mmCIF file of C-alpha atoms in Angstrom:
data_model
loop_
_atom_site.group_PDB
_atom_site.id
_atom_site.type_symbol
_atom_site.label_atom_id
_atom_site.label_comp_id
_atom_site.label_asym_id
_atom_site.label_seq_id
_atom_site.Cartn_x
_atom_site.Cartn_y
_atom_site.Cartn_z
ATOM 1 C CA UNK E 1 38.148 19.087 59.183
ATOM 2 C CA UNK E 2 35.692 17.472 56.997
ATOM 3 C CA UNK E 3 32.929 18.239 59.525
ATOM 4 C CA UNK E 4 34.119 22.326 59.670
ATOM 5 C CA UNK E 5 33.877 21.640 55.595
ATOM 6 C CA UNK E 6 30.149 20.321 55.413
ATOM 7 C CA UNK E 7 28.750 22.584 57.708
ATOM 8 C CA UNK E 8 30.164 25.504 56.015
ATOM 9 C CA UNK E 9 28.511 23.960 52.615
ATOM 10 C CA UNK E 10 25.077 24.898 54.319
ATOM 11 C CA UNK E 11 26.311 28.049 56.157
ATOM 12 C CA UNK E 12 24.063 31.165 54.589
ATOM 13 C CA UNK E 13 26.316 33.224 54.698
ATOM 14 C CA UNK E 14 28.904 31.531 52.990
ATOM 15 C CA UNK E 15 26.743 30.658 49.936
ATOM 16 C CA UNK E 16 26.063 33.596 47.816
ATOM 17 C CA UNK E 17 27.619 32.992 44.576
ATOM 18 C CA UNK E 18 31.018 33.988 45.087
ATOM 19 C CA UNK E 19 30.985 33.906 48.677
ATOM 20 C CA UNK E 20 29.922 37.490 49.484
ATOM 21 C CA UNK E 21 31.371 38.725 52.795
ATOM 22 C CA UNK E 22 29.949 36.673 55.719
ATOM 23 C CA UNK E 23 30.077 36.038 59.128
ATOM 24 C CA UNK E 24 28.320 37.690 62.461
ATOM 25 C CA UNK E 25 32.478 37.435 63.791
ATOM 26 C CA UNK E 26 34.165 40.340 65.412
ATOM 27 C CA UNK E 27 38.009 40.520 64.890
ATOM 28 C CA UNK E 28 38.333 38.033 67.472
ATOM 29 C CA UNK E 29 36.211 35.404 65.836
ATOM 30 C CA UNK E 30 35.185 33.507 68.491
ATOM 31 C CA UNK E 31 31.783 34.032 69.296
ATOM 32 C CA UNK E 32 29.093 33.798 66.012
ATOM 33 C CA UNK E 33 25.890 32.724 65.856
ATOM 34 C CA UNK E 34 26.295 29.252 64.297
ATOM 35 C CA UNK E 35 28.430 29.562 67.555
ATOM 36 C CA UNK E 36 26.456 29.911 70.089
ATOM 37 C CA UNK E 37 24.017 27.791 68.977
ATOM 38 C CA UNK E 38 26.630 24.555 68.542
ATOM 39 C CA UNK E 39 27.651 25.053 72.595
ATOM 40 C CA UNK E 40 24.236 24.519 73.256
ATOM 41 C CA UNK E 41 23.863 20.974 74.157
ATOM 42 C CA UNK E 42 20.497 18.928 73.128
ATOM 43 C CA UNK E 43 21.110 15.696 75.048
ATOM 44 C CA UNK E 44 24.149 14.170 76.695
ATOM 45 C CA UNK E 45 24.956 11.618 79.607
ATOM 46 C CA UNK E 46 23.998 14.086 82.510
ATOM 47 C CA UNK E 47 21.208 16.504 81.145
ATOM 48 C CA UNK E 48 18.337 16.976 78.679
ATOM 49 C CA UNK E 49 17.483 20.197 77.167
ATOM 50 C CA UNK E 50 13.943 20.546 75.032
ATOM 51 C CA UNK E 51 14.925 23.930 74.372
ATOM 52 C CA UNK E 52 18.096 23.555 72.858
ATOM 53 C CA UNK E 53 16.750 20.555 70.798
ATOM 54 C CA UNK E 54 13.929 22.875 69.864
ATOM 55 C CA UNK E 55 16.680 24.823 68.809
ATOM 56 C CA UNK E 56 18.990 22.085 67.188
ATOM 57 C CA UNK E 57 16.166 21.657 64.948
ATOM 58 C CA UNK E 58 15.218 24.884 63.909
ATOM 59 C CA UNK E 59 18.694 25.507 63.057
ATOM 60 C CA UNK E 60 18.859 22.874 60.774
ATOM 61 C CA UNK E 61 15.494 22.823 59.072
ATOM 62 C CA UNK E 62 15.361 26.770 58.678
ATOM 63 C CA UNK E 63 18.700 28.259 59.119
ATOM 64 C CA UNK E 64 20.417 25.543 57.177
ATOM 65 C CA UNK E 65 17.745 24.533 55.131
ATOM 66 C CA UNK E 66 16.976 28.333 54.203
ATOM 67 C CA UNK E 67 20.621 29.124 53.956
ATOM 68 C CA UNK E 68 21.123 26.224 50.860
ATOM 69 C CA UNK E 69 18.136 27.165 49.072
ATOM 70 C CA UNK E 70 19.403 30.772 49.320
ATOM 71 C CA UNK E 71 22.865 30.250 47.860
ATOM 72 C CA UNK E 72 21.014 28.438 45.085
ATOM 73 C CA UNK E 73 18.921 31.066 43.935
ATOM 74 C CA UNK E 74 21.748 33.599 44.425
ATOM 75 C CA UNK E 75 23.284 31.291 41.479
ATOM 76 C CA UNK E 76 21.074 31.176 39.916
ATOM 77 C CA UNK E 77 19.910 35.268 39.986
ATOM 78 C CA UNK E 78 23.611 36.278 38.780
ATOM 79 C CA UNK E 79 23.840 34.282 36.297
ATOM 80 C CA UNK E 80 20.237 34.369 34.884
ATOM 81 C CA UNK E 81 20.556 38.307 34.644
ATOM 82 C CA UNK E 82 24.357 38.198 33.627
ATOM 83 C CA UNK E 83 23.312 35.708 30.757
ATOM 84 C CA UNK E 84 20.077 37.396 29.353
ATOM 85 C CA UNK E 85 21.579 41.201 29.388
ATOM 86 C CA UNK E 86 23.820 39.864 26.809
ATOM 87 C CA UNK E 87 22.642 40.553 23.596
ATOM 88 C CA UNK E 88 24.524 38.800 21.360
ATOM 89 C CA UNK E 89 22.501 35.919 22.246
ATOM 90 C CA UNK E 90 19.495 37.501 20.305
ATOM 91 C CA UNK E 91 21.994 37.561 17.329
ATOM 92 C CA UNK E 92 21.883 33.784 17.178
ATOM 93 C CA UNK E 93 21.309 31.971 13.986
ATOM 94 C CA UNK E 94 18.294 29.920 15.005
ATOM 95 C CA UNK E 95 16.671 33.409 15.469
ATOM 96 C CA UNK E 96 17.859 35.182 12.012
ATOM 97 C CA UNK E 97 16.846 31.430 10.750
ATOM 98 C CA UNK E 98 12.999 31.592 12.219
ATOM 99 C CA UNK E 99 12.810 35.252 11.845
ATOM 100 C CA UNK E 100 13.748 34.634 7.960
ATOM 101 C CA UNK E 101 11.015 32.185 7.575
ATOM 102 C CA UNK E 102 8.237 34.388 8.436
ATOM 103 C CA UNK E 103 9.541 37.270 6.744
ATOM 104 C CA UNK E 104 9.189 35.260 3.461
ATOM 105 C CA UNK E 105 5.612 34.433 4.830
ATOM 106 C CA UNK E 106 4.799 38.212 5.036
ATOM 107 C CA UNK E 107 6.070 38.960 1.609
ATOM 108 C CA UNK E 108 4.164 36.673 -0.422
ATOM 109 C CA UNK E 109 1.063 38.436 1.867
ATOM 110 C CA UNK E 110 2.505 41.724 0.349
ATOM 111 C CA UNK E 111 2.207 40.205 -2.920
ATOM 112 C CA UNK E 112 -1.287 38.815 -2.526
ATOM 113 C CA UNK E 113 -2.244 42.070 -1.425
ATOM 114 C CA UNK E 114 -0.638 44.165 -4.443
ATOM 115 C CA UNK E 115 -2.607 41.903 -6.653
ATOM 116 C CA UNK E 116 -6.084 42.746 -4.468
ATOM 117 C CA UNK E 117 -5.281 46.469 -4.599
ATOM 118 C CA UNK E 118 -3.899 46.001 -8.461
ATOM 119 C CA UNK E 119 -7.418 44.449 -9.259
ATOM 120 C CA UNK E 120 -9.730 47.370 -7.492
ATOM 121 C CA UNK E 121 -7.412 49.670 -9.544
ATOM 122 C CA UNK E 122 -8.200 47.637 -12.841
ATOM 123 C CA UNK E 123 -12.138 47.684 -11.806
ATOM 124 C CA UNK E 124 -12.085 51.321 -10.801
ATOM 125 C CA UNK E 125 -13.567 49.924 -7.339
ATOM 126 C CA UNK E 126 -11.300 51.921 -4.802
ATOM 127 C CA UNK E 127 -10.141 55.486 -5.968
ATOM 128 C CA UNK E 128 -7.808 57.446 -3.772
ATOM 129 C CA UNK E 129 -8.199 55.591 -0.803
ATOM 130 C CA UNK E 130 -6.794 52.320 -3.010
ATOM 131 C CA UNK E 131 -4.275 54.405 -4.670
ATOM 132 C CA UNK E 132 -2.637 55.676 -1.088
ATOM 133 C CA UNK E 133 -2.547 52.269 -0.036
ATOM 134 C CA UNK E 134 0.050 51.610 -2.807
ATOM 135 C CA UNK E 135 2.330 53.407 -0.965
ATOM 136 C CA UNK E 136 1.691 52.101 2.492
ATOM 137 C CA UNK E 137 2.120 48.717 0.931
ATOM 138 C CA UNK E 138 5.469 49.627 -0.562
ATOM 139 C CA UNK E 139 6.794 51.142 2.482
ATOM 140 C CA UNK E 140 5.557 48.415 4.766
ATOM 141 C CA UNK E 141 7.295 45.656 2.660
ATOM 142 C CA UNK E 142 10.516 47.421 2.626
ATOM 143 C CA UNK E 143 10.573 48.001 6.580
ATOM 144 C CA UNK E 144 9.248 43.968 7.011
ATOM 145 C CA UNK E 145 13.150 43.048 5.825
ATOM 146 C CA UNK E 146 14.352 45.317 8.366
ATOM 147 C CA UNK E 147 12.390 44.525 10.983
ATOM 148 C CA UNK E 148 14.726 42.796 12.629
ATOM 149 C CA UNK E 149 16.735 45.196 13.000
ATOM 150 C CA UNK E 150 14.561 47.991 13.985
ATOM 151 C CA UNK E 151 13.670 45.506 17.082
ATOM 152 C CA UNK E 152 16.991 44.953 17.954
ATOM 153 C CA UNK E 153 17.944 48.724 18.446
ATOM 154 C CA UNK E 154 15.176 48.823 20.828
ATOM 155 C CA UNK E 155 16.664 46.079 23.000
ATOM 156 C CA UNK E 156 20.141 46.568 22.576
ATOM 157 C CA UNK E 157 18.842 50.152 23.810
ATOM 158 C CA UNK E 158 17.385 49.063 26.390
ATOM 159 C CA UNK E 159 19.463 46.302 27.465
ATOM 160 C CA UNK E 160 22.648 49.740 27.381
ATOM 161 C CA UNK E 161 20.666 51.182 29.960
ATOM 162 C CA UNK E 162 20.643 48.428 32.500
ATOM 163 C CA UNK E 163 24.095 47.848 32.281
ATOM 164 C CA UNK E 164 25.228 51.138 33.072
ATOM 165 C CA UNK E 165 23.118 50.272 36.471
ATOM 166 C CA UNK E 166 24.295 46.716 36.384
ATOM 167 C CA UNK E 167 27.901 47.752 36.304
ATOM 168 C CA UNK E 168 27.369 50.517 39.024
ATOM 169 C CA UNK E 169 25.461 47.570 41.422
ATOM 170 C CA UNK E 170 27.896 45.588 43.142
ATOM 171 C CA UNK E 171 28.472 44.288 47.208
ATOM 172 C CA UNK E 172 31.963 45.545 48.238
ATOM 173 C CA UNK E 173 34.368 43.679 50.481
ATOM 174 C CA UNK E 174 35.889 44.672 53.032
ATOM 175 C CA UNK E 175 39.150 45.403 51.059
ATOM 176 C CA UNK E 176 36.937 47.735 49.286
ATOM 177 C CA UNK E 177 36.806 46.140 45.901
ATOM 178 C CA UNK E 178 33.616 44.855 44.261
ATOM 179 C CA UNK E 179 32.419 41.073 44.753
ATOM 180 C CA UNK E 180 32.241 39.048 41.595
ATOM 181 C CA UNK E 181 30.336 35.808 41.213
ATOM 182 C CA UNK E 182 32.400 33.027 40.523
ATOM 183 C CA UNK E 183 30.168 31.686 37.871
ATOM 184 C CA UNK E 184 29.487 34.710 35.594
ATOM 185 C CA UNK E 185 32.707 36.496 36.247
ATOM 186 C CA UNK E 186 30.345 39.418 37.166
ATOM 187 C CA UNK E 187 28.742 41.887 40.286
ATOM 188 C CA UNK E 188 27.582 39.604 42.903
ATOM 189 C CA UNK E 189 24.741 41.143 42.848
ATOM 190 C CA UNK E 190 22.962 38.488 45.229
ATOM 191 C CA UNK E 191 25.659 38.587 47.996
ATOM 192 C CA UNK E 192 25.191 42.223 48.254
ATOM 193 C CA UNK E 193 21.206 41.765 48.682
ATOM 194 C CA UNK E 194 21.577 38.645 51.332
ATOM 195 C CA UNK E 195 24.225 39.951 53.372
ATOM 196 C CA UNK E 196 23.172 43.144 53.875
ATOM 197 C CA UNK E 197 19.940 41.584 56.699
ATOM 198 C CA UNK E 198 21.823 38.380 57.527
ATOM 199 C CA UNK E 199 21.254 37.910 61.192
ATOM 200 C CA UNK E 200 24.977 36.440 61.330
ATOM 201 C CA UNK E 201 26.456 39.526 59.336
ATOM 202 C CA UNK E 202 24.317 42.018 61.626
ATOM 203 C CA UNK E 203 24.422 40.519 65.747
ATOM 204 C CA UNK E 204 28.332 41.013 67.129
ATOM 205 C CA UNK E 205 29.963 38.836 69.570
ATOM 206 C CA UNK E 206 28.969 41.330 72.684
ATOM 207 C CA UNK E 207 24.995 40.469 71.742
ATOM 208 C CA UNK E 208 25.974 36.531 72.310
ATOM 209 C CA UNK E 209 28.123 36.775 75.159
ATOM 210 C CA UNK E 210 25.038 39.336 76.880
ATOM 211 C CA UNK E 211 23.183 35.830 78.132
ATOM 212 C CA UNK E 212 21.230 35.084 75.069
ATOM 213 C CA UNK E 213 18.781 32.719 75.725
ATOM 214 C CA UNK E 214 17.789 29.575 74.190
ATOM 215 C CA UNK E 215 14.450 30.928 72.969
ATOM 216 C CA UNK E 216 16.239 33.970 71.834
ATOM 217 C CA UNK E 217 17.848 32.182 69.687
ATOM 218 C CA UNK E 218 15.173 30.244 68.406
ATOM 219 C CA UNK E 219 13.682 33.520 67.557
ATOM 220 C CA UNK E 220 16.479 34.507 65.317
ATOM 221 C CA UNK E 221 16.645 31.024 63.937
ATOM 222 C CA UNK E 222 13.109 31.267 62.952
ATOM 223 C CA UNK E 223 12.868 35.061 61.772
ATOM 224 C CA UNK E 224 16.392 34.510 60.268
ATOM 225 C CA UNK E 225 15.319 31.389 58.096
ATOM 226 C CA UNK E 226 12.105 32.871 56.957
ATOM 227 C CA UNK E 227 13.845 35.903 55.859
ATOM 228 C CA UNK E 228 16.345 33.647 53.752
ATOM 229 C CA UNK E 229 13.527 31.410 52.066
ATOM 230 C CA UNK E 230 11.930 34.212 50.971
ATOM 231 C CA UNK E 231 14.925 35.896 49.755
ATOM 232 C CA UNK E 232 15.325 32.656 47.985
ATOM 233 C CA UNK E 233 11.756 32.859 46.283
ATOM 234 C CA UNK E 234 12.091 36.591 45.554
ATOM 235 C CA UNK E 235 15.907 35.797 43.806
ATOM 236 C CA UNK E 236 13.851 32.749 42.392
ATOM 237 C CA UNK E 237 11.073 34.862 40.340
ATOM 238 C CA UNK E 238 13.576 37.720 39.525
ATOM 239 C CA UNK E 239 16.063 35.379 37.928
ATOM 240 C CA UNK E 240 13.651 33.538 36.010
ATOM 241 C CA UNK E 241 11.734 36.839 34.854
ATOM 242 C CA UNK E 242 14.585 38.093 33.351
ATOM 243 C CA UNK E 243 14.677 34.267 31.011
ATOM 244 C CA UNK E 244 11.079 34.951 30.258
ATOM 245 C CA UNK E 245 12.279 37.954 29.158
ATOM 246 C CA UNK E 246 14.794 36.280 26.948
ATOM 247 C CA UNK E 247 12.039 33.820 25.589
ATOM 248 C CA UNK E 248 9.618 37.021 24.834
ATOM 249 C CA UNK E 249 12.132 38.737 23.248
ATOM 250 C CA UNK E 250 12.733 35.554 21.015
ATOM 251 C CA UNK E 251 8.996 35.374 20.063
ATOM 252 C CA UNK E 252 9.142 38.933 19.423
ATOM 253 C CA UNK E 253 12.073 39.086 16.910
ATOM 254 C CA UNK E 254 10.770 36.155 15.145
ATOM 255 C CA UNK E 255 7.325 37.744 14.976
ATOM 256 C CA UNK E 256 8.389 41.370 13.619
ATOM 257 C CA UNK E 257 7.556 41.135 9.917
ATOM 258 C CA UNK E 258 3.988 39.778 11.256
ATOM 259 C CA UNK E 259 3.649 43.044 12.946
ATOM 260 C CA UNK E 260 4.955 45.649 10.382
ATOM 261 C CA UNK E 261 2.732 43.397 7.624
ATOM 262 C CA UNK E 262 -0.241 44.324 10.200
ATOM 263 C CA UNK E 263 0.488 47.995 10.095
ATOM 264 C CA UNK E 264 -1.775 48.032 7.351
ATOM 265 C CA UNK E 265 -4.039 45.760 8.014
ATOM 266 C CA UNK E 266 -6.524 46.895 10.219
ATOM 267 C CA UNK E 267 -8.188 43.840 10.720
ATOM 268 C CA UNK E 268 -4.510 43.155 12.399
ATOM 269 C CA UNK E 269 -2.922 45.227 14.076
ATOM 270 C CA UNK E 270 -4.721 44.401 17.467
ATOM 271 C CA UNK E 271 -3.615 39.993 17.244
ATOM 272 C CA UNK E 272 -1.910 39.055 20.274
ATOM 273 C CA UNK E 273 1.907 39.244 19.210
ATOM 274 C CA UNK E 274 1.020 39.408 15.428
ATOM 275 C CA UNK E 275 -0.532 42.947 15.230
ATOM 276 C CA UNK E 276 1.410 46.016 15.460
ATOM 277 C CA UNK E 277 -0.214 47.615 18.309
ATOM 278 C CA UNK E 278 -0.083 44.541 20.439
ATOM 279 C CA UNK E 279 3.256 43.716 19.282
ATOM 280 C CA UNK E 280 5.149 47.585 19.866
ATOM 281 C CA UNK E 281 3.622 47.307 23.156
ATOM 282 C CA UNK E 282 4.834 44.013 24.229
ATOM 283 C CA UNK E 283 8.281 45.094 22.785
ATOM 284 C CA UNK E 284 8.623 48.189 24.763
ATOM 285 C CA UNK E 285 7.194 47.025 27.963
ATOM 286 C CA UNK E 286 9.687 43.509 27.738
ATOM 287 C CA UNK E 287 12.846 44.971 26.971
ATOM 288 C CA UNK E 288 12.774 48.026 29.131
ATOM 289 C CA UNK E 289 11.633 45.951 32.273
ATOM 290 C CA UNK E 290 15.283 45.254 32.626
ATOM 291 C CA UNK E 291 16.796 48.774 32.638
ATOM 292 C CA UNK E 292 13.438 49.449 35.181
ATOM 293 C CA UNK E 293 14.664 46.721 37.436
ATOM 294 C CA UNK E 294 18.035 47.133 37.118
ATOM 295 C CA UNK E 295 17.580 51.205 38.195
ATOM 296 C CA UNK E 296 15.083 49.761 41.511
ATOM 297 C CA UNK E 297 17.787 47.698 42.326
ATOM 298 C CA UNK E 298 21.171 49.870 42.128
ATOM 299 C CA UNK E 299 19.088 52.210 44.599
ATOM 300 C CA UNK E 300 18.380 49.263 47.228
ATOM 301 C CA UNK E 301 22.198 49.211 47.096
ATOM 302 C CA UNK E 302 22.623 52.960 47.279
ATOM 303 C CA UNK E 303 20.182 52.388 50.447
ATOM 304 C CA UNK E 304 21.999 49.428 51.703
ATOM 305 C CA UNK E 305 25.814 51.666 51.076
ATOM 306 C CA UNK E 306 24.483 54.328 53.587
ATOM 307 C CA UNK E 307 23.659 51.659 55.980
ATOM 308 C CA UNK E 308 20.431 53.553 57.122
ATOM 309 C CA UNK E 309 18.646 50.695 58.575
ATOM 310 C CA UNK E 310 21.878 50.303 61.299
ATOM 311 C CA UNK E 311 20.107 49.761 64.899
ATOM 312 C CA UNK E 312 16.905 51.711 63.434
ATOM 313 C CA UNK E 313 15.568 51.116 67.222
ATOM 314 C CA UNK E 314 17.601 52.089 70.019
ATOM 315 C CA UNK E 315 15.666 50.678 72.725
ATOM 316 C CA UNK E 316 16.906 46.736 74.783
ATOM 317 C CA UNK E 317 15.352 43.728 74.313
ATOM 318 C CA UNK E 318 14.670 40.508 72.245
ATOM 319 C CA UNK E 319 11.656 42.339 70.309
ATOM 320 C CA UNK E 320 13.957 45.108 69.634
ATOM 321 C CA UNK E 321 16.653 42.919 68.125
ATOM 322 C CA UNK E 322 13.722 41.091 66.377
ATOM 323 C CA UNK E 323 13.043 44.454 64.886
ATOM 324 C CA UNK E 324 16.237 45.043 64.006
ATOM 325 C CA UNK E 325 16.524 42.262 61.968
ATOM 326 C CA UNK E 326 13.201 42.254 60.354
ATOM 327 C CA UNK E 327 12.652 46.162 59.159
ATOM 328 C CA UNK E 328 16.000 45.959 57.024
ATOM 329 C CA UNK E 329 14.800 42.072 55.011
ATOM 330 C CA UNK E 330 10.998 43.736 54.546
ATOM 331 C CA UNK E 331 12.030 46.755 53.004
ATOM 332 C CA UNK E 332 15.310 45.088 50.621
#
């Protein structure tokens, strides 16, 4: 029993977040690919087989190996995006706190600048041009003390529009409800991405009692484990893209009265993250890379519900069921 419990610990298919629905097992449950690669037998008192320890060892090193580093990042991808859709964190105090700070900065700017434009006035030196920038001034330090707010409408906008695709992504089991992570309390939206090339979800029991060979089945361990590790990389970037996110949107909050002060400042407005052109740009581009992603991703899943990449080549043999397994990975 506690061998059947560690092995499953570094099964692949068993560890997506919340345990997404796994297993190449027909009803019968017999034959699987973790399997038929146990009955095949590496050394014993009678024989030695370099294939099946070829095997043994690709199973473990990639299959395993890949299989652990996949649930990770599936853990990791839920509740990274789960976490930084939530925008309440951008409400914290530390960031009304910092954000407060340099807005005080930016209005005694304002004020140094009223007193430049109030002493060209004095001299005569400017004429209308001076006199217009009164008002620009004026405006400008009324919108710096609600800058913050302006910027959070634009991510609370955007982060709207990726729930309503976040909410409609989701793996189904085979009860027909929606898989939640364990962690988040949310979509699993990793389980639905890994088990949907999974070798083991994909090859039935008739494909392992057809006489599979050894090197067969080093084939799938192989293709199989490289598919996982770089599932694992690709949940890997996405998760942490979306707290990079996070962290820009924290520089950006905190540096909004900068970029409204800059407005009218042409010497400004093009400063990385201080100037308003640079600044609006970031802003938009940031916060609506999660609705962007979110949209790409609930139509993998549409993709993935039709099941259009079932036995996309019809014709027998290893490459074939190489194929098989390799179009549907390369193109989720």
């Amino acid at each position: 029993a506690e061998d059947s419990v560690i092995a499953g610990a570094f099964k692949p298919t068993d560890t997506t977040a919340a345990g997404a629905t796994a297993g190449a097992q027909t009803s019968t449950g017999t034959y699987s690919f973790e399997h038929a690669v146990s009955e095949q037998t590496c050394v014993s008192l009678t024989e030695f087989s370099m294939s099946a320890c070829i095997l043994k060892f690709t199973y473990v090193v990639f299959y395993q190996l890949g299989g652990w580093l996949l649930g990770i990042a599936a853990v990791l991808f839920n509740f990274l995006i789960s976490y930084t859709l939530d925008s309440s964190f951008l409400r914290s105090d530390f960031i009304s706190h910092a954000w407060g700070v340099v807005r005080d900065i930016s209005n005694m700017f304002f004020i140094l600048i009223l007193l430049y434009i109030g002493i060209k006035v004095l001299l005569n030196m400017g004429g209308h041009e001076t006199k217009s920038m009164i008002s620009s001034v004026i405006i400008m330090a009324i919108l710096i003390n609600f800058s913050m707010f302006f910027t959070q409408i634009v991510i609370d906008s955007s982060n709207i529009v990726a729930l309503i695709f976040y909410n409609k992504t989701s793996s189904i089991d085979k009860d027909g409800k929606a898989v939640i992570d364990s962690i988040s309390g949310k979509p699993d939206l990793a389980g639905g991405l890994t088990q949907s090339f999974n070798p083991a979800y994909k090859l039935d029991a008739d494909f392992f009692t057809a006489g599979v060979t050894d090197s067969m089945l080093i084939g799938i361990t192989l293709i199989s484990g490289g598919i996982m590790l770089f599932a694992a990389y690709a949940l890997f970037v996405s998760g942490f893209s979306f707290l990079g996110r996070l962290i820009e949107l924290f520089v950006l909050i905190i540096f909004a009265p900068f970029a409204f002060m800059s407005y009218v400042i042409p010497a400004l407005s093009h400063a990385e993250y201080v100037g308003w052109g640079s600044w609006s740009e970031r802003l938009i581009s940031v916060a609506f890379m999660a609705p962007i992603f979110m949209f790409f991703l609930y139509f993998i899943f549409l993709l993935l519900g039709k099941d259009m990449f079932t036995n996309a080549i019809t014709t027998e043999g290893t490459l074939a069921t190489l194929l098989n397994l390799i179009i549907p990975a390369a193109v989720v």
